[in-house]
Amino acid sequence: MNKVVLITGASRGIGASIAKKMASKNYNIVINYNNSKLKALKLKEEIENQYHVKVLVIKADVSNEDEVKKMIDESIKEFGKLNCLVNNAGLAIDTCFEDKTVQNFQKILNTNLIGPFLTSKYAFKYLEKEENSSIINISSTNGIDTIYSESLDYDASKAGLISLTKNLALQFSPKIRVNSVAPGWVKTDMNNNLDPNFVKEEERKILLERFANPEEIANVVAFLASDEATYINSEVIRVDGGFYS
């Protein structure tokens, strides 16, 4: 019987790549989205056709407690169990310091930090029933190396997510492993509008001299969820190509 993974913010970018990778490992997939319905439905069709697993698409704002509860309930109703939760949904609103607002800061924290707390809280009672269940939080190297003032609110949320990872690993031990993946620069929609000169400058700081492909992040997530990672817990794994600021 296939294992089941719920991936938040899974309609595009890193989340979509994680969904495909986990499907290739014979997981049934719950694709969560908030705004990108058409992309989520297209991804569902692609995964079902290519990997022949079951895919459930659920709209939910991860910062809304009632919607999170409903999402977990729908997932269990459909599949009867949950083996892995990937907290991938994320929001960034990069502006100069003077233009930062409390409203946007709170919006980022609600999605990037409160969201993973809520999904983990309500998924816990189902995850603890399964062998080698895990939670994988998608943080960022920005949560470790805070070197861009334009993203100080995003950086703070991702640093908080790393702290949450370690606290949840303690709270949920020994039943559920909780780890975090901290990507560096990745070729996603979020970074499509970066100035080409800035991209070149950043690539010069990376030993591999390029941004990651989303699939390279998904590979690490799939490993952490697998039976090959049963003794990895409360860990933060950087996936940044060797970044030196």
mmCIF file of C-alpha atoms in Angstrom:
data_model
loop_
_atom_site.group_PDB
_atom_site.id
_atom_site.type_symbol
_atom_site.label_atom_id
_atom_site.label_comp_id
_atom_site.label_asym_id
_atom_site.label_seq_id
_atom_site.Cartn_x
_atom_site.Cartn_y
_atom_site.Cartn_z
ATOM 1 C CA MET A 1 0.000 0.000 0.000
ATOM 2 C CA ASN A 2 1.432 3.377 -1.024
ATOM 3 C CA LYS A 3 2.646 5.832 1.550
ATOM 4 C CA VAL A 4 1.030 9.287 1.612
ATOM 5 C CA VAL A 5 2.700 12.689 1.608
ATOM 6 C CA LEU A 6 1.078 16.094 2.044
ATOM 7 C CA ILE A 7 3.031 18.943 0.459
ATOM 8 C CA THR A 8 1.998 22.526 1.127
ATOM 9 C CA GLY A 9 2.467 25.096 -1.618
ATOM 10 C CA ALA A 10 2.899 22.253 -4.074
ATOM 11 C CA SER A 11 1.428 23.677 -7.277
ATOM 12 C CA ARG A 12 4.700 25.091 -8.609
ATOM 13 C CA GLY A 13 8.424 25.554 -8.054
ATOM 14 C CA ILE A 14 10.122 23.473 -5.380
ATOM 15 C CA GLY A 15 6.803 22.110 -4.148
ATOM 16 C CA ALA A 16 5.835 20.746 -7.568
ATOM 17 C CA SER A 17 9.250 19.129 -7.955
ATOM 18 C CA ILE A 18 8.883 17.506 -4.534
ATOM 19 C CA ALA A 19 5.455 16.174 -5.524
ATOM 20 C CA LYS A 20 6.854 14.594 -8.704
ATOM 21 C CA LYS A 21 9.845 13.125 -6.893
ATOM 22 C CA MET A 22 7.732 11.606 -4.141
ATOM 23 C CA ALA A 23 5.317 10.221 -6.731
ATOM 24 C CA SER A 24 8.273 8.539 -8.425
ATOM 25 C CA LYS A 25 8.859 6.812 -5.077
ATOM 26 C CA ASN A 26 5.272 5.483 -5.146
ATOM 27 C CA TYR A 27 3.793 7.941 -2.677
ATOM 28 C CA ASN A 28 0.198 9.045 -3.048
ATOM 29 C CA ILE A 29 0.271 12.830 -3.099
ATOM 30 C CA VAL A 30 -1.769 15.578 -1.473
ATOM 31 C CA ILE A 31 -1.130 18.795 -3.398
ATOM 32 C CA ASN A 32 -1.981 21.845 -1.333
ATOM 33 C CA TYR A 33 -2.353 25.209 -3.043
ATOM 34 C CA ASN A 34 -3.814 28.577 -2.107
ATOM 35 C CA ASN A 35 -4.013 30.588 -5.335
ATOM 36 C CA SER A 36 -2.679 28.499 -8.241
ATOM 37 C CA LYS A 37 -5.641 26.187 -8.861
ATOM 38 C CA LEU A 38 -5.010 25.590 -12.565
ATOM 39 C CA LYS A 39 -1.349 24.747 -11.966
ATOM 40 C CA ALA A 40 -2.305 22.382 -9.168
ATOM 41 C CA LEU A 41 -4.843 20.550 -11.353
ATOM 42 C CA LYS A 42 -2.377 20.342 -14.230
ATOM 43 C CA LEU A 43 0.257 18.895 -11.897
ATOM 44 C CA LYS A 44 -2.247 16.338 -10.598
ATOM 45 C CA GLU A 45 -2.956 15.178 -14.152
ATOM 46 C CA GLU A 46 0.739 15.016 -15.014
ATOM 47 C CA ILE A 47 1.632 12.998 -11.923
ATOM 48 C CA GLU A 48 -1.247 10.563 -12.253
ATOM 49 C CA ASN A 49 -0.472 9.928 -15.914
ATOM 50 C CA GLN A 50 3.260 9.517 -15.444
ATOM 51 C CA TYR A 51 3.540 7.762 -12.088
ATOM 52 C CA HIS A 52 0.137 6.047 -11.705
ATOM 53 C CA VAL A 53 -0.362 7.099 -8.096
ATOM 54 C CA LYS A 54 -3.352 8.819 -6.542
ATOM 55 C CA VAL A 55 -3.323 12.614 -6.201
ATOM 56 C CA LEU A 56 -5.642 14.759 -4.106
ATOM 57 C CA VAL A 57 -5.716 18.530 -4.668
ATOM 58 C CA ILE A 58 -6.793 20.724 -1.742
ATOM 59 C CA LYS A 59 -7.080 24.502 -1.555
ATOM 60 C CA ALA A 60 -6.090 25.833 1.858
ATOM 61 C CA ASP A 61 -4.397 28.873 3.334
ATOM 62 C CA VAL A 62 -1.861 27.343 5.710
ATOM 63 C CA SER A 63 -2.060 30.390 7.976
ATOM 64 C CA ASN A 64 -5.780 29.749 8.554
ATOM 65 C CA GLU A 65 -6.301 27.224 11.345
ATOM 66 C CA ASP A 66 -9.766 26.119 10.230
ATOM 67 C CA GLU A 67 -8.591 25.550 6.665
ATOM 68 C CA VAL A 68 -5.604 23.545 7.884
ATOM 69 C CA LYS A 69 -7.838 21.331 10.024
ATOM 70 C CA LYS A 70 -10.125 20.744 7.048
ATOM 71 C CA MET A 71 -7.164 19.952 4.778
ATOM 72 C CA ILE A 72 -5.825 17.312 7.168
ATOM 73 C CA ASP A 73 -9.292 15.821 7.606
ATOM 74 C CA GLU A 74 -9.850 15.616 3.828
ATOM 75 C CA SER A 75 -6.457 13.974 3.352
ATOM 76 C CA ILE A 76 -7.210 11.301 5.939
ATOM 77 C CA LYS A 77 -10.710 10.764 4.571
ATOM 78 C CA GLU A 78 -9.239 10.131 1.118
ATOM 79 C CA PHE A 79 -6.183 8.039 2.008
ATOM 80 C CA GLY A 80 -6.733 6.858 5.581
ATOM 81 C CA LYS A 81 -3.222 7.724 6.709
ATOM 82 C CA LEU A 82 -0.351 10.194 6.477
ATOM 83 C CA ASN A 83 3.327 9.232 6.372
ATOM 84 C CA CYS A 84 5.051 12.489 5.561
ATOM 85 C CA LEU A 85 4.342 16.221 5.762
ATOM 86 C CA VAL A 86 6.414 18.666 3.731
ATOM 87 C CA ASN A 87 5.969 22.266 4.835
ATOM 88 C CA ASN A 88 6.957 24.031 1.641
ATOM 89 C CA ALA A 89 4.459 26.917 1.293
ATOM 90 C CA GLY A 90 6.341 30.194 1.490
ATOM 91 C CA LEU A 91 5.960 33.910 0.896
ATOM 92 C CA ALA A 92 8.521 36.641 0.252
ATOM 93 C CA ILE A 93 7.864 40.372 -0.123
ATOM 94 C CA ASP A 94 11.263 41.934 -0.771
ATOM 95 C CA THR A 95 11.426 45.712 -0.381
ATOM 96 C CA CYS A 96 13.891 48.257 0.929
ATOM 97 C CA PHE A 97 13.883 48.626 4.709
ATOM 98 C CA GLU A 98 12.002 51.936 4.636
ATOM 99 C CA ASP A 99 9.087 50.322 2.798
ATOM 100 C CA LYS A 100 8.693 47.392 5.196
ATOM 101 C CA THR A 101 5.284 47.280 6.879
ATOM 102 C CA VAL A 102 3.945 45.470 9.909
ATOM 103 C CA GLN A 103 1.123 44.104 7.761
ATOM 104 C CA ASN A 104 3.486 42.443 5.277
ATOM 105 C CA PHE A 105 5.819 41.255 8.042
ATOM 106 C CA GLN A 106 2.905 39.530 9.752
ATOM 107 C CA LYS A 107 1.691 38.058 6.457
ATOM 108 C CA ILE A 108 5.107 36.486 5.867
ATOM 109 C CA LEU A 109 5.317 35.107 9.403
ATOM 110 C CA ASN A 110 1.788 33.721 9.174
ATOM 111 C CA THR A 111 2.586 31.764 6.013
ATOM 112 C CA ASN A 112 6.217 30.790 6.586
ATOM 113 C CA LEU A 113 6.163 30.051 10.321
ATOM 114 C CA ILE A 114 2.637 29.847 11.750
ATOM 115 C CA GLY A 115 1.589 27.698 8.767
ATOM 116 C CA PRO A 116 4.132 24.920 9.445
ATOM 117 C CA PHE A 117 3.203 25.011 13.125
ATOM 118 C CA LEU A 118 -0.483 24.514 12.316
ATOM 119 C CA THR A 119 -0.005 21.761 9.746
ATOM 120 C CA SER A 120 2.395 19.911 12.042
ATOM 121 C CA LYS A 121 0.055 20.251 15.007
ATOM 122 C CA TYR A 122 -2.936 18.774 13.216
ATOM 123 C CA ALA A 123 -1.002 16.153 11.254
ATOM 124 C CA PHE A 124 0.735 14.839 14.379
ATOM 125 C CA LYS A 125 -1.903 12.353 15.532
ATOM 126 C CA TYR A 126 -1.884 10.642 12.142
ATOM 127 C CA LEU A 127 1.855 10.744 11.561
ATOM 128 C CA GLU A 128 2.586 9.152 14.924
ATOM 129 C CA LYS A 129 0.632 6.043 13.918
ATOM 130 C CA GLU A 130 2.986 5.263 11.016
ATOM 131 C CA GLU A 131 6.467 3.779 11.043
ATOM 132 C CA ASN A 132 9.305 6.136 10.051
ATOM 133 C CA SER A 133 6.972 9.081 9.583
ATOM 134 C CA SER A 134 8.530 12.485 9.160
ATOM 135 C CA ILE A 135 8.026 16.209 8.803
ATOM 136 C CA ILE A 136 10.318 18.129 6.461
ATOM 137 C CA ASN A 137 10.346 21.911 6.674
ATOM 138 C CA ILE A 138 11.621 23.908 3.706
ATOM 139 C CA SER A 139 13.575 26.727 5.280
ATOM 140 C CA SER A 140 16.319 28.727 3.522
ATOM 141 C CA THR A 141 19.964 29.625 3.856
ATOM 142 C CA ASN A 142 18.507 33.102 4.444
ATOM 143 C CA GLY A 143 17.451 31.769 7.829
ATOM 144 C CA ILE A 144 21.100 30.982 8.601
ATOM 145 C CA ASP A 145 23.006 33.754 6.809
ATOM 146 C CA THR A 146 20.945 36.937 6.996
ATOM 147 C CA ILE A 147 22.803 39.030 4.445
ATOM 148 C CA TYR A 148 20.014 40.724 2.466
ATOM 149 C CA SER A 149 18.239 43.552 4.290
ATOM 150 C CA GLU A 150 15.562 43.566 1.580
ATOM 151 C CA SER A 151 14.361 40.195 2.862
ATOM 152 C CA LEU A 152 14.816 40.664 6.608
ATOM 153 C CA ASP A 153 11.191 39.650 7.290
ATOM 154 C CA TYR A 154 11.512 36.522 5.131
ATOM 155 C CA ASP A 155 14.886 35.744 6.747
ATOM 156 C CA ALA A 156 13.386 36.027 10.229
ATOM 157 C CA SER A 157 10.559 33.657 9.294
ATOM 158 C CA LYS A 158 12.988 31.066 7.938
ATOM 159 C CA ALA A 159 15.239 31.343 11.007
ATOM 160 C CA GLY A 160 12.129 30.775 13.091
ATOM 161 C CA LEU A 161 11.272 27.719 11.005
ATOM 162 C CA ILE A 162 14.668 26.215 11.777
ATOM 163 C CA SER A 163 14.016 26.769 15.483
ATOM 164 C CA LEU A 164 10.533 25.261 15.101
ATOM 165 C CA THR A 165 12.083 22.225 13.398
ATOM 166 C CA LYS A 166 14.283 21.497 16.393
ATOM 167 C CA ASN A 167 11.492 22.074 18.902
ATOM 168 C CA LEU A 168 9.081 19.812 17.009
ATOM 169 C CA ALA A 169 11.733 17.098 16.750
ATOM 170 C CA LEU A 170 11.942 17.192 20.544
ATOM 171 C CA GLN A 171 8.183 17.385 21.021
ATOM 172 C CA PHE A 172 7.357 14.557 18.604
ATOM 173 C CA SER A 173 10.192 12.201 19.572
ATOM 174 C CA PRO A 174 10.600 9.302 19.233
ATOM 175 C CA LYS A 175 7.629 8.746 16.910
ATOM 176 C CA ILE A 176 8.210 11.354 14.197
ATOM 177 C CA ARG A 177 11.446 12.635 12.705
ATOM 178 C CA VAL A 178 11.499 16.384 11.975
ATOM 179 C CA ASN A 179 14.152 17.884 9.714
ATOM 180 C CA SER A 180 14.682 21.005 7.655
ATOM 181 C CA VAL A 181 16.109 21.603 4.206
ATOM 182 C CA ALA A 182 17.692 25.020 3.667
ATOM 183 C CA PRO A 183 18.028 25.784 -0.055
ATOM 184 C CA GLY A 184 20.154 28.593 -1.374
ATOM 185 C CA TRP A 185 19.356 30.195 -4.718
ATOM 186 C CA VAL A 186 16.938 28.088 -6.776
ATOM 187 C CA LYS A 187 15.559 28.593 -10.277
ATOM 188 C CA THR A 188 11.896 29.180 -9.407
ATOM 189 C CA ASP A 189 9.126 31.608 -10.312
ATOM 190 C CA MET A 190 9.981 33.571 -7.176
ATOM 191 C CA ASN A 191 13.397 34.422 -8.657
ATOM 192 C CA ASN A 192 12.423 34.908 -12.303
ATOM 193 C CA ASN A 193 12.451 38.692 -12.089
ATOM 194 C CA LEU A 194 15.883 39.096 -10.529
ATOM 195 C CA ASP A 195 18.199 41.504 -12.300
ATOM 196 C CA PRO A 196 20.556 39.490 -14.570
ATOM 197 C CA ASN A 197 23.599 41.362 -13.232
ATOM 198 C CA PHE A 198 22.594 40.512 -9.666
ATOM 199 C CA VAL A 199 22.198 36.850 -10.662
ATOM 200 C CA LYS A 200 25.727 36.835 -12.131
ATOM 201 C CA GLU A 201 27.099 38.380 -8.937
ATOM 202 C CA GLU A 202 25.392 35.745 -6.808
ATOM 203 C CA GLU A 203 26.523 32.889 -9.052
ATOM 204 C CA ARG A 204 30.133 34.022 -8.543
ATOM 205 C CA LYS A 205 29.641 33.412 -4.793
ATOM 206 C CA ILE A 206 28.547 29.794 -5.383
ATOM 207 C CA LEU A 207 31.244 27.153 -5.787
ATOM 208 C CA LEU A 208 29.145 25.375 -8.431
ATOM 209 C CA GLU A 209 28.637 28.735 -10.186
ATOM 210 C CA ARG A 210 24.905 28.310 -10.779
ATOM 211 C CA PHE A 211 21.494 28.363 -9.097
ATOM 212 C CA ALA A 212 19.959 25.013 -8.146
ATOM 213 C CA ASN A 213 17.249 23.323 -10.129
ATOM 214 C CA PRO A 214 14.125 22.608 -8.028
ATOM 215 C CA GLU A 215 14.667 18.891 -8.606
ATOM 216 C CA GLU A 216 17.928 19.080 -6.674
ATOM 217 C CA ILE A 217 16.043 20.253 -3.598
ATOM 218 C CA ALA A 218 13.375 17.594 -4.105
ATOM 219 C CA ASN A 219 16.056 14.881 -4.126
ATOM 220 C CA VAL A 220 17.132 15.815 -0.608
ATOM 221 C CA VAL A 221 13.542 15.923 0.632
ATOM 222 C CA ALA A 222 12.844 12.460 -0.769
ATOM 223 C CA PHE A 223 15.976 11.129 0.913
ATOM 224 C CA LEU A 224 14.984 12.567 4.304
ATOM 225 C CA ALA A 225 11.553 10.940 4.018
ATOM 226 C CA SER A 226 12.981 7.584 3.035
ATOM 227 C CA ASP A 227 13.974 4.478 4.978
ATOM 228 C CA GLU A 228 17.588 5.403 4.208
ATOM 229 C CA ALA A 229 17.351 8.393 6.584
ATOM 230 C CA THR A 230 15.828 6.720 9.640
ATOM 231 C CA TYR A 231 18.527 8.073 11.986
ATOM 232 C CA ILE A 232 18.521 11.666 10.762
ATOM 233 C CA ASN A 233 16.495 13.890 13.073
ATOM 234 C CA SER A 234 16.410 17.546 14.201
ATOM 235 C CA GLU A 235 18.813 18.412 11.385
ATOM 236 C CA VAL A 236 19.152 21.333 8.971
ATOM 237 C CA ILE A 237 20.653 20.409 5.618
ATOM 238 C CA ARG A 238 21.981 23.219 3.438
ATOM 239 C CA VAL A 239 21.541 22.731 -0.296
ATOM 240 C CA ASP A 240 23.271 25.780 -1.734
ATOM 241 C CA GLY A 241 26.034 24.590 -4.057
ATOM 242 C CA GLY A 242 28.667 25.890 -1.641
ATOM 243 C CA PHE A 243 27.771 29.540 -1.090
ATOM 244 C CA TYR A 244 30.387 31.986 0.183
ATOM 245 C CA SER A 245 29.269 35.568 0.774
#
